[in-house]
Amino acid sequence: MTLLPPPRVPWQITGNHWLSLPCIHPANGALYAIGVLHRGSRAAIELAGSADFLAGSGAPLLRPAFTVGDRAIDLATTQMAWERALSWIPTFTCTIGSIVVRGTIFAPYGRDADVAGAVYALALENRSSDAVDVAVSLDGHFGHRQLRVRSPRRFADPNRVARGDGDVVLLEASAPPGDVAVAIGADGPVSISVGEQRPEQFALRRRVPVAPGAREHVAFYIAAGPERDGAEAAVGVLRRRGWRDLLAATRDALQTLQQSAGNDAMDGLINRNLLFAYFYAVGRALDDAHYYLVRTRAPWNGRGVTVRDWEALAWTIPAVQLADATLARELLLRACELHGYAPGRGVHYLDGTLFEPGFTLEGAAAYALATDRYIRDTGDDQIVEEPVLADTLYLSSDDLAARRDNRVPLYHTEVSPSGAPTRHPFSLHGNAVVAQALDILRRTLDEETAREIEDPEAVRAAIRRHFVIDKEGKSTFAAAIDLAGNVSTDDDPLGSTLWLPLYDTVTRQDSTYRRTVKTIGIQPGSLAQQCARLMGPESAAVLQWLRRAALDNGVAAEVEDADGRARANGGDAALSGLLAWSVWYAVNALGEKP
């Protein structure tokens, strides 16, 4: 896994489950890339203006341009003021002479608005006493197309730009089937040019007279499909439904996802990261329309669109569940379908194919924990009747039993939740998670099987007996042991001792726990550890730190500096889910004051 530096450009981000728009330039409103998930390729596919799109160099894929009278205007020469509606819809305002331009970029979401597409809507307000003729265009440059699991690989066949039926521009591969095509159209009469100077260039232009004191609107529709006919049909759907209705439906749907911690700053942090996890750690593949859980769809993160079941079940789904219990149910069953055949066995491609073997206790136990959390939060205990979930829980139980020590009711692991080898085979965090999973499995599986499952209290007693060590005359927890007298006190940021109260291993007031966590060195490089600290005695201080932290333009990065600025692997959508849920839990369940 590669740690990628954060992008130099503070990109505006939006998207829906179908389409990601991760690179909207704040200086000129240009879209530098569009991304989709593709199940057949087990990867993300991204279309961009140039191979250097992440750096903001080279030509953008789509750029709004204006001509007022005879004067061409470059938005980069204006002062663009950006806002983010409902923590997810980027909007900007700028002034061109006497014309005030307001732009809204959104990917439709919600009932009757769930389309593999996006809308670039522009409002033109004439504040002069004279009528003004404005030409609004969306200029394009289709110079790059890549496939990305973790690292990008350029497609070998050339890109193709063509004019389609119904006044649309089509972007596709020159060699069919091509996997993805994009169609671009407008909401009214439009003139189209393709390849007038270079074959990869195109433009859609609308001329709009704006009366004194009046406001006119122009919208461009962007739609993706597995091939050109589907993309063109999707543009037709966007036109038929209209950008105003699509925007209203999207705003209404996003409003239902909003959470509150009783503090504006915390609400912004929670909702920004929750929605980023909701749309960028979850996606629908363009070629089969099914949901998939991934680490992140942001192209500047080295973990790419692979995923561990622990990340999916313990980081992403709890955040989604806060906002949308129906989708959380579907994602839980989807995780069982794709990854439950080998619980905890390692990192997977988005379709469940094993990417990197490495067994974790936490991954195997995560299915039981996620099921129990879903039932407690929703009251829907009928989910255990779903065959795919039941099969996964039985497999999980078997895999955990196979990891039990022959003499002691403790369980050994191969790697930590981060994928790093553990110093010793028995980890404190892993066994705490297993104890809670065993408790759930004994209540969930059939009576005969439940009788064979280890007593979770025996595991917790063994944790007390074997993990508690003497340090300067006082008891503390070891992070990992080998049952032969060797111990490690190095806390794993992703499998931290700080999480123990969440798994009913200890209470937050337990003296051994509090003594241990006070000795844990704060690793400013790990945002995951900061989330874990929200469970401990320093929760209030962490909330204050998070209020000031810049993160990666407001969303989680795997590696941060001491002040909360992103250092590497920004745009971490699954970690954003953990951050959103942890802050919400600290405030609403633990009663911490932000």
PDB file of N, CA and C in Angstrom, residues 139-217:
ATOM      1  N   ASP A 139     -16.790  23.817 -22.166  1.00  0.00           N
ATOM      2  CA  ASP A 139     -15.693  23.395 -23.037  1.00  0.00           C
ATOM      3  C   ASP A 139     -15.053  22.133 -22.478  1.00  0.00           C
ATOM      4  N   GLY A 140     -14.734  21.202 -23.363  1.00  0.00           N
ATOM      5  CA  GLY A 140     -14.214  19.930 -22.898  1.00  0.00           C
ATOM      6  C   GLY A 140     -12.937  19.502 -23.577  1.00  0.00           C
ATOM      7  N   HIS A 141     -12.205  18.631 -22.875  1.00  0.00           N
ATOM      8  CA  HIS A 141     -10.956  18.072 -23.396  1.00  0.00           C
ATOM      9  C   HIS A 141     -10.844  16.655 -22.840  1.00  0.00           C
ATOM     10  N   PHE A 142     -11.141  15.665 -23.653  1.00  0.00           N
ATOM     11  CA  PHE A 142     -11.135  14.268 -23.220  1.00  0.00           C
ATOM     12  C   PHE A 142      -9.774  13.667 -23.557  1.00  0.00           C
ATOM     13  N   GLY A 143      -8.797  13.886 -22.645  1.00  0.00           N
ATOM     14  CA  GLY A 143      -7.435  13.468 -22.939  1.00  0.00           C
ATOM     15  C   GLY A 143      -6.954  12.249 -22.193  1.00  0.00           C
ATOM     16  N   HIS A 144      -7.741  11.743 -21.234  1.00  0.00           N
ATOM     17  CA  HIS A 144      -7.215  10.665 -20.402  1.00  0.00           C
ATOM     18  C   HIS A 144      -8.349   9.777 -19.903  1.00  0.00           C
ATOM     19  N   ARG A 145      -8.064   8.494 -19.842  1.00  0.00           N
ATOM     20  CA  ARG A 145      -9.009   7.503 -19.311  1.00  0.00           C
ATOM     21  C   ARG A 145      -8.189   6.419 -18.621  1.00  0.00           C
ATOM     22  N   GLN A 146      -8.529   6.139 -17.355  1.00  0.00           N
ATOM     23  CA  GLN A 146      -7.705   5.210 -16.594  1.00  0.00           C
ATOM     24  C   GLN A 146      -8.556   4.254 -15.765  1.00  0.00           C
ATOM     25  N   LEU A 147      -7.959   3.101 -15.479  1.00  0.00           N
ATOM     26  CA  LEU A 147      -8.516   2.116 -14.563  1.00  0.00           C
ATOM     27  C   LEU A 147      -7.682   2.160 -13.295  1.00  0.00           C
ATOM     28  N   ARG A 148      -8.332   2.072 -12.127  1.00  0.00           N
ATOM     29  CA  ARG A 148      -7.592   2.174 -10.874  1.00  0.00           C
ATOM     30  C   ARG A 148      -8.169   1.254  -9.817  1.00  0.00           C
ATOM     31  N   VAL A 149      -7.350   0.308  -9.352  1.00  0.00           N
ATOM     32  CA  VAL A 149      -7.655  -0.452  -8.145  1.00  0.00           C
ATOM     33  C   VAL A 149      -7.005   0.282  -6.976  1.00  0.00           C
ATOM     34  N   ARG A 150      -5.676   0.340  -6.994  1.00  0.00           N
ATOM     35  CA  ARG A 150      -4.937   1.225  -6.089  1.00  0.00           C
ATOM     36  C   ARG A 150      -4.072   2.191  -6.880  1.00  0.00           C
ATOM     37  N   SER A 151      -3.434   1.676  -7.906  1.00  0.00           N
ATOM     38  CA  SER A 151      -2.603   2.534  -8.756  1.00  0.00           C
ATOM     39  C   SER A 151      -3.276   2.705 -10.111  1.00  0.00           C
ATOM     40  N   PRO A 152      -3.128   3.879 -10.732  1.00  0.00           N
ATOM     41  CA  PRO A 152      -3.799   4.127 -12.011  1.00  0.00           C
ATOM     42  C   PRO A 152      -3.074   3.468 -13.178  1.00  0.00           C
ATOM     43  N   ARG A 153      -3.844   2.969 -14.142  1.00  0.00           N
ATOM     44  CA  ARG A 153      -3.309   2.417 -15.378  1.00  0.00           C
ATOM     45  C   ARG A 153      -4.111   2.961 -16.551  1.00  0.00           C
ATOM     46  N   ARG A 154      -3.412   3.569 -17.467  1.00  0.00           N
ATOM     47  CA  ARG A 154      -4.081   4.190 -18.608  1.00  0.00           C
ATOM     48  C   ARG A 154      -4.571   3.119 -19.572  1.00  0.00           C
ATOM     49  N   PHE A 155      -5.759   3.330 -20.130  1.00  0.00           N
ATOM     50  CA  PHE A 155      -6.267   2.416 -21.143  1.00  0.00           C
ATOM     51  C   PHE A 155      -5.417   2.544 -22.405  1.00  0.00           C
ATOM     52  N   ALA A 156      -5.231   1.412 -23.076  1.00  0.00           N
ATOM     53  CA  ALA A 156      -4.345   1.397 -24.235  1.00  0.00           C
ATOM     54  C   ALA A 156      -5.000   1.978 -25.483  1.00  0.00           C
ATOM     55  N   ASP A 157      -6.309   1.816 -25.635  1.00  0.00           N
ATOM     56  CA  ASP A 157      -6.955   2.290 -26.852  1.00  0.00           C
ATOM     57  C   ASP A 157      -7.230   3.789 -26.757  1.00  0.00           C
ATOM     58  N   PRO A 158      -7.244   4.479 -27.893  1.00  0.00           N
ATOM     59  CA  PRO A 158      -7.465   5.939 -27.886  1.00  0.00           C
ATOM     60  C   PRO A 158      -8.872   6.294 -27.412  1.00  0.00           C
ATOM     61  N   ASN A 159      -8.991   7.523 -26.927  1.00  0.00           N
ATOM     62  CA  ASN A 159     -10.298   8.059 -26.559  1.00  0.00           C
ATOM     63  C   ASN A 159     -11.014   8.556 -27.807  1.00  0.00           C
ATOM     64  N   ARG A 160     -12.325   8.601 -27.737  1.00  0.00           N
ATOM     65  CA  ARG A 160     -13.118   9.034 -28.888  1.00  0.00           C
ATOM     66  C   ARG A 160     -14.155  10.052 -28.437  1.00  0.00           C
ATOM     67  N   VAL A 161     -14.217  11.163 -29.143  1.00  0.00           N
ATOM     68  CA  VAL A 161     -15.233  12.191 -28.910  1.00  0.00           C
ATOM     69  C   VAL A 161     -16.102  12.266 -30.157  1.00  0.00           C
ATOM     70  N   ALA A 162     -17.410  12.211 -29.976  1.00  0.00           N
ATOM     71  CA  ALA A 162     -18.311  12.222 -31.126  1.00  0.00           C
ATOM     72  C   ALA A 162     -19.588  12.969 -30.760  1.00  0.00           C
ATOM     73  N   ARG A 163     -20.277  13.407 -31.779  1.00  0.00           N
ATOM     74  CA  ARG A 163     -21.589  14.018 -31.573  1.00  0.00           C
ATOM     75  C   ARG A 163     -22.645  12.943 -31.724  1.00  0.00           C
ATOM     76  N   GLY A 164     -23.518  12.839 -30.717  1.00  0.00           N
ATOM     77  CA  GLY A 164     -24.577  11.844 -30.768  1.00  0.00           C
ATOM     78  C   GLY A 164     -25.886  12.443 -31.207  1.00  0.00           C
ATOM     79  N   ASP A 165     -26.895  11.599 -31.238  1.00  0.00           N
ATOM     80  CA  ASP A 165     -28.228  12.086 -31.543  1.00  0.00           C
ATOM     81  C   ASP A 165     -28.745  12.908 -30.371  1.00  0.00           C
ATOM     82  N   GLY A 166     -29.654  13.782 -30.612  1.00  0.00           N
ATOM     83  CA  GLY A 166     -30.288  14.535 -29.540  1.00  0.00           C
ATOM     84  C   GLY A 166     -29.406  15.601 -28.936  1.00  0.00           C
ATOM     85  N   ASP A 167     -28.503  16.193 -29.734  1.00  0.00           N
ATOM     86  CA  ASP A 167     -27.659  17.298 -29.267  1.00  0.00           C
ATOM     87  C   ASP A 167     -26.860  16.936 -28.019  1.00  0.00           C
ATOM     88  N   VAL A 168     -26.094  15.877 -28.115  1.00  0.00           N
ATOM     89  CA  VAL A 168     -25.199  15.481 -27.023  1.00  0.00           C
ATOM     90  C   VAL A 168     -23.806  15.227 -27.581  1.00  0.00           C
ATOM     91  N   VAL A 169     -22.828  15.366 -26.706  1.00  0.00           N
ATOM     92  CA  VAL A 169     -21.458  14.971 -27.006  1.00  0.00           C
ATOM     93  C   VAL A 169     -21.191  13.661 -26.288  1.00  0.00           C
ATOM     94  N   LEU A 170     -20.555  12.722 -26.972  1.00  0.00           N
ATOM     95  CA  LEU A 170     -20.276  11.408 -26.411  1.00  0.00           C
ATOM     96  C   LEU A 170     -18.781  11.227 -26.214  1.00  0.00           C
ATOM     97  N   LEU A 171     -18.408  10.776 -25.023  1.00  0.00           N
ATOM     98  CA  LEU A 171     -17.024  10.449 -24.705  1.00  0.00           C
ATOM     99  C   LEU A 171     -16.960   8.949 -24.454  1.00  0.00           C
ATOM    100  N   GLU A 172     -16.086   8.268 -25.181  1.00  0.00           N
ATOM    101  CA  GLU A 172     -16.028   6.812 -25.052  1.00  0.00           C
ATOM    102  C   GLU A 172     -14.684   6.296 -25.515  1.00  0.00           C
ATOM    103  N   ALA A 173     -14.480   5.000 -25.315  1.00  0.00           N
ATOM    104  CA  ALA A 173     -13.288   4.336 -25.827  1.00  0.00           C
ATOM    105  C   ALA A 173     -13.462   4.091 -27.317  1.00  0.00           C
ATOM    106  N   SER A 174     -12.346   4.036 -28.020  1.00  0.00           N
ATOM    107  CA  SER A 174     -12.443   3.778 -29.457  1.00  0.00           C
ATOM    108  C   SER A 174     -12.678   2.307 -29.755  1.00  0.00           C
ATOM    109  N   ALA A 175     -12.300   1.426 -28.808  1.00  0.00           N
ATOM    110  CA  ALA A 175     -12.487  -0.010 -29.009  1.00  0.00           C
ATOM    111  C   ALA A 175     -13.637  -0.499 -28.136  1.00  0.00           C
ATOM    112  N   PRO A 176     -14.735  -0.975 -28.732  1.00  0.00           N
ATOM    113  CA  PRO A 176     -15.836  -1.476 -27.920  1.00  0.00           C
ATOM    114  C   PRO A 176     -15.426  -2.757 -27.179  1.00  0.00           C
ATOM    115  N   PRO A 177     -16.036  -3.083 -25.996  1.00  0.00           N
ATOM    116  CA  PRO A 177     -17.190  -2.377 -25.433  1.00  0.00           C
ATOM    117  C   PRO A 177     -16.833  -1.103 -24.691  1.00  0.00           C
ATOM    118  N   GLY A 178     -15.604  -0.963 -24.200  1.00  0.00           N
ATOM    119  CA  GLY A 178     -15.175   0.290 -23.613  1.00  0.00           C
ATOM    120  C   GLY A 178     -15.485   0.488 -22.151  1.00  0.00           C
ATOM    121  N   ASP A 179     -16.402  -0.269 -21.566  1.00  0.00           N
ATOM    122  CA  ASP A 179     -16.722  -0.282 -20.132  1.00  0.00           C
ATOM    123  C   ASP A 179     -17.510   0.932 -19.663  1.00  0.00           C
ATOM    124  N   VAL A 180     -17.207   2.137 -20.152  1.00  0.00           N
ATOM    125  CA  VAL A 180     -17.939   3.316 -19.718  1.00  0.00           C
ATOM    126  C   VAL A 180     -17.967   4.344 -20.843  1.00  0.00           C
ATOM    127  N   ALA A 181     -19.106   5.005 -20.978  1.00  0.00           N
ATOM    128  CA  ALA A 181     -19.248   6.128 -21.902  1.00  0.00           C
ATOM    129  C   ALA A 181     -19.943   7.252 -21.154  1.00  0.00           C
ATOM    130  N   VAL A 182     -19.638   8.468 -21.542  1.00  0.00           N
ATOM    131  CA  VAL A 182     -20.247   9.647 -20.920  1.00  0.00           C
ATOM    132  C   VAL A 182     -20.904  10.481 -22.009  1.00  0.00           C
ATOM    133  N   ALA A 183     -22.118  10.923 -21.733  1.00  0.00           N
ATOM    134  CA  ALA A 183     -22.844  11.802 -22.650  1.00  0.00           C
ATOM    135  C   ALA A 183     -23.082  13.138 -21.957  1.00  0.00           C
ATOM    136  N   ILE A 184     -22.982  14.218 -22.715  1.00  0.00           N
ATOM    137  CA  ILE A 184     -23.138  15.555 -22.168  1.00  0.00           C
ATOM    138  C   ILE A 184     -24.110  16.327 -23.051  1.00  0.00           C
ATOM    139  N   GLY A 185     -25.123  16.909 -22.428  1.00  0.00           N
ATOM    140  CA  GLY A 185     -26.099  17.690 -23.162  1.00  0.00           C
ATOM    141  C   GLY A 185     -26.500  18.915 -22.367  1.00  0.00           C
ATOM    142  N   ALA A 186     -27.417  19.688 -22.909  1.00  0.00           N
ATOM    143  CA  ALA A 186     -27.868  20.920 -22.256  1.00  0.00           C
ATOM    144  C   ALA A 186     -29.373  20.879 -22.081  1.00  0.00           C
ATOM    145  N   ASP A 187     -29.880  21.863 -21.343  1.00  0.00           N
ATOM    146  CA  ASP A 187     -31.317  21.903 -21.058  1.00  0.00           C
ATOM    147  C   ASP A 187     -32.098  22.711 -22.081  1.00  0.00           C
ATOM    148  N   GLY A 188     -31.463  23.141 -23.129  1.00  0.00           N
ATOM    149  CA  GLY A 188     -32.140  23.899 -24.162  1.00  0.00           C
ATOM    150  C   GLY A 188     -31.366  23.852 -25.456  1.00  0.00           C
ATOM    151  N   PRO A 189     -31.748  24.674 -26.436  1.00  0.00           N
ATOM    152  CA  PRO A 189     -31.040  24.692 -27.721  1.00  0.00           C
ATOM    153  C   PRO A 189     -29.555  24.961 -27.517  1.00  0.00           C
ATOM    154  N   VAL A 190     -28.718  24.177 -28.173  1.00  0.00           N
ATOM    155  CA  VAL A 190     -27.284  24.253 -27.938  1.00  0.00           C
ATOM    156  C   VAL A 190     -26.547  24.032 -29.255  1.00  0.00           C
ATOM    157  N   SER A 191     -25.477  24.774 -29.428  1.00  0.00           N
ATOM    158  CA  SER A 191     -24.600  24.519 -30.573  1.00  0.00           C
ATOM    159  C   SER A 191     -23.419  23.687 -30.087  1.00  0.00           C
ATOM    160  N   ILE A 192     -23.040  22.711 -30.887  1.00  0.00           N
ATOM    161  CA  ILE A 192     -22.004  21.757 -30.494  1.00  0.00           C
ATOM    162  C   ILE A 192     -20.879  21.787 -31.508  1.00  0.00           C
ATOM    163  N   SER A 193     -19.658  21.809 -30.992  1.00  0.00           N
ATOM    164  CA  SER A 193     -18.494  21.653 -31.863  1.00  0.00           C
ATOM    165  C   SER A 193     -17.655  20.506 -31.330  1.00  0.00           C
ATOM    166  N   VAL A 194     -17.152  19.697 -32.231  1.00  0.00           N
ATOM    167  CA  VAL A 194     -16.333  18.536 -31.864  1.00  0.00           C
ATOM    168  C   VAL A 194     -15.117  18.498 -32.763  1.00  0.00           C
ATOM    169  N   GLY A 195     -13.952  18.478 -32.170  1.00  0.00           N
ATOM    170  CA  GLY A 195     -12.717  18.275 -32.914  1.00  0.00           C
ATOM    171  C   GLY A 195     -12.358  19.365 -33.891  1.00  0.00           C
ATOM    172  N   GLU A 196     -12.765  20.605 -33.642  1.00  0.00           N
ATOM    173  CA  GLU A 196     -12.469  21.669 -34.601  1.00  0.00           C
ATOM    174  C   GLU A 196     -10.977  21.998 -34.633  1.00  0.00           C
ATOM    175  N   GLN A 197     -10.310  21.907 -33.491  1.00  0.00           N
ATOM    176  CA  GLN A 197      -8.870  22.155 -33.445  1.00  0.00           C
ATOM    177  C   GLN A 197      -8.088  20.875 -33.153  1.00  0.00           C
ATOM    178  N   ARG A 198      -8.551  20.097 -32.181  1.00  0.00           N
ATOM    179  CA  ARG A 198      -7.929  18.828 -31.854  1.00  0.00           C
ATOM    180  C   ARG A 198      -9.027  17.808 -31.651  1.00  0.00           C
ATOM    181  N   PRO A 199      -8.801  16.538 -31.967  1.00  0.00           N
ATOM    182  CA  PRO A 199      -9.888  15.550 -31.921  1.00  0.00           C
ATOM    183  C   PRO A 199     -10.458  15.314 -30.535  1.00  0.00           C
ATOM    184  N   GLU A 200      -9.666  15.592 -29.473  1.00  0.00           N
ATOM    185  CA  GLU A 200     -10.155  15.340 -28.118  1.00  0.00           C
ATOM    186  C   GLU A 200     -10.923  16.524 -27.539  1.00  0.00           C
ATOM    187  N   GLN A 201     -11.049  17.627 -28.311  1.00  0.00           N
ATOM    188  CA  GLN A 201     -11.710  18.813 -27.794  1.00  0.00           C
ATOM    189  C   GLN A 201     -13.147  18.907 -28.289  1.00  0.00           C
ATOM    190  N   PHE A 202     -13.972  19.555 -27.476  1.00  0.00           N
ATOM    191  CA  PHE A 202     -15.381  19.732 -27.834  1.00  0.00           C
ATOM    192  C   PHE A 202     -15.937  20.899 -27.025  1.00  0.00           C
ATOM    193  N   ALA A 203     -17.124  21.349 -27.397  1.00  0.00           N
ATOM    194  CA  ALA A 203     -17.777  22.435 -26.662  1.00  0.00           C
ATOM    195  C   ALA A 203     -19.277  22.379 -26.912  1.00  0.00           C
ATOM    196  N   LEU A 204     -20.034  22.715 -25.881  1.00  0.00           N
ATOM    197  CA  LEU A 204     -21.482  22.897 -25.994  1.00  0.00           C
ATOM    198  C   LEU A 204     -21.758  24.349 -25.602  1.00  0.00           C
ATOM    199  N   ARG A 205     -22.450  25.080 -26.470  1.00  0.00           N
ATOM    200  CA  ARG A 205     -22.628  26.506 -26.224  1.00  0.00           C
ATOM    201  C   ARG A 205     -24.104  26.877 -26.344  1.00  0.00           C
ATOM    202  N   ARG A 206     -24.550  27.701 -25.346  1.00  0.00           N
ATOM    203  CA  ARG A 206     -25.895  28.262 -25.367  1.00  0.00           C
ATOM    204  C   ARG A 206     -25.797  29.775 -25.290  1.00  0.00           C
ATOM    205  N   ARG A 207     -26.566  30.456 -26.109  1.00  0.00           N
ATOM    206  CA  ARG A 207     -26.597  31.914 -26.086  1.00  0.00           C
ATOM    207  C   ARG A 207     -27.886  32.353 -25.400  1.00  0.00           C
ATOM    208  N   VAL A 208     -27.704  33.195 -24.357  1.00  0.00           N
ATOM    209  CA  VAL A 208     -28.849  33.549 -23.505  1.00  0.00           C
ATOM    210  C   VAL A 208     -28.925  35.065 -23.368  1.00  0.00           C
ATOM    211  N   PRO A 209     -30.000  35.701 -23.846  1.00  0.00           N
ATOM    212  CA  PRO A 209     -30.195  37.131 -23.570  1.00  0.00           C
ATOM    213  C   PRO A 209     -30.736  37.307 -22.158  1.00  0.00           C
ATOM    214  N   VAL A 210     -30.140  38.254 -21.416  1.00  0.00           N
ATOM    215  CA  VAL A 210     -30.566  38.491 -20.028  1.00  0.00           C
ATOM    216  C   VAL A 210     -31.048  39.935 -19.919  1.00  0.00           C
ATOM    217  N   ALA A 211     -32.330  40.104 -19.664  1.00  0.00           N
ATOM    218  CA  ALA A 211     -32.923  41.436 -19.577  1.00  0.00           C
ATOM    219  C   ALA A 211     -32.450  42.155 -18.311  1.00  0.00           C
ATOM    220  N   PRO A 212     -32.553  43.490 -18.279  1.00  0.00           N
ATOM    221  CA  PRO A 212     -32.145  44.237 -17.076  1.00  0.00           C
ATOM    222  C   PRO A 212     -32.892  43.745 -15.835  1.00  0.00           C
ATOM    223  N   GLY A 213     -32.149  43.453 -14.789  1.00  0.00           N
ATOM    224  CA  GLY A 213     -32.745  42.998 -13.532  1.00  0.00           C
ATOM    225  C   GLY A 213     -33.280  41.586 -13.567  1.00  0.00           C
ATOM    226  N   ALA A 214     -33.099  40.886 -14.687  1.00  0.00           N
ATOM    227  CA  ALA A 214     -33.651  39.536 -14.823  1.00  0.00           C
ATOM    228  C   ALA A 214     -32.615  38.483 -14.464  1.00  0.00           C
ATOM    229  N   ARG A 215     -33.090  37.277 -14.313  1.00  0.00           N
ATOM    230  CA  ARG A 215     -32.216  36.136 -14.045  1.00  0.00           C
ATOM    231  C   ARG A 215     -32.581  35.003 -14.995  1.00  0.00           C
ATOM    232  N   GLU A 216     -31.581  34.470 -15.659  1.00  0.00           N
ATOM    233  CA  GLU A 216     -31.762  33.336 -16.568  1.00  0.00           C
ATOM    234  C   GLU A 216     -30.925  32.156 -16.076  1.00  0.00           C
ATOM    235  N   HIS A 217     -31.350  30.958 -16.488  1.00  0.00           N
ATOM    236  CA  HIS A 217     -30.667  29.745 -16.048  1.00  0.00           C
ATOM    237  C   HIS A 217     -30.231  28.905 -17.232  1.00  0.00           C
TER     238      HIS A 217
END
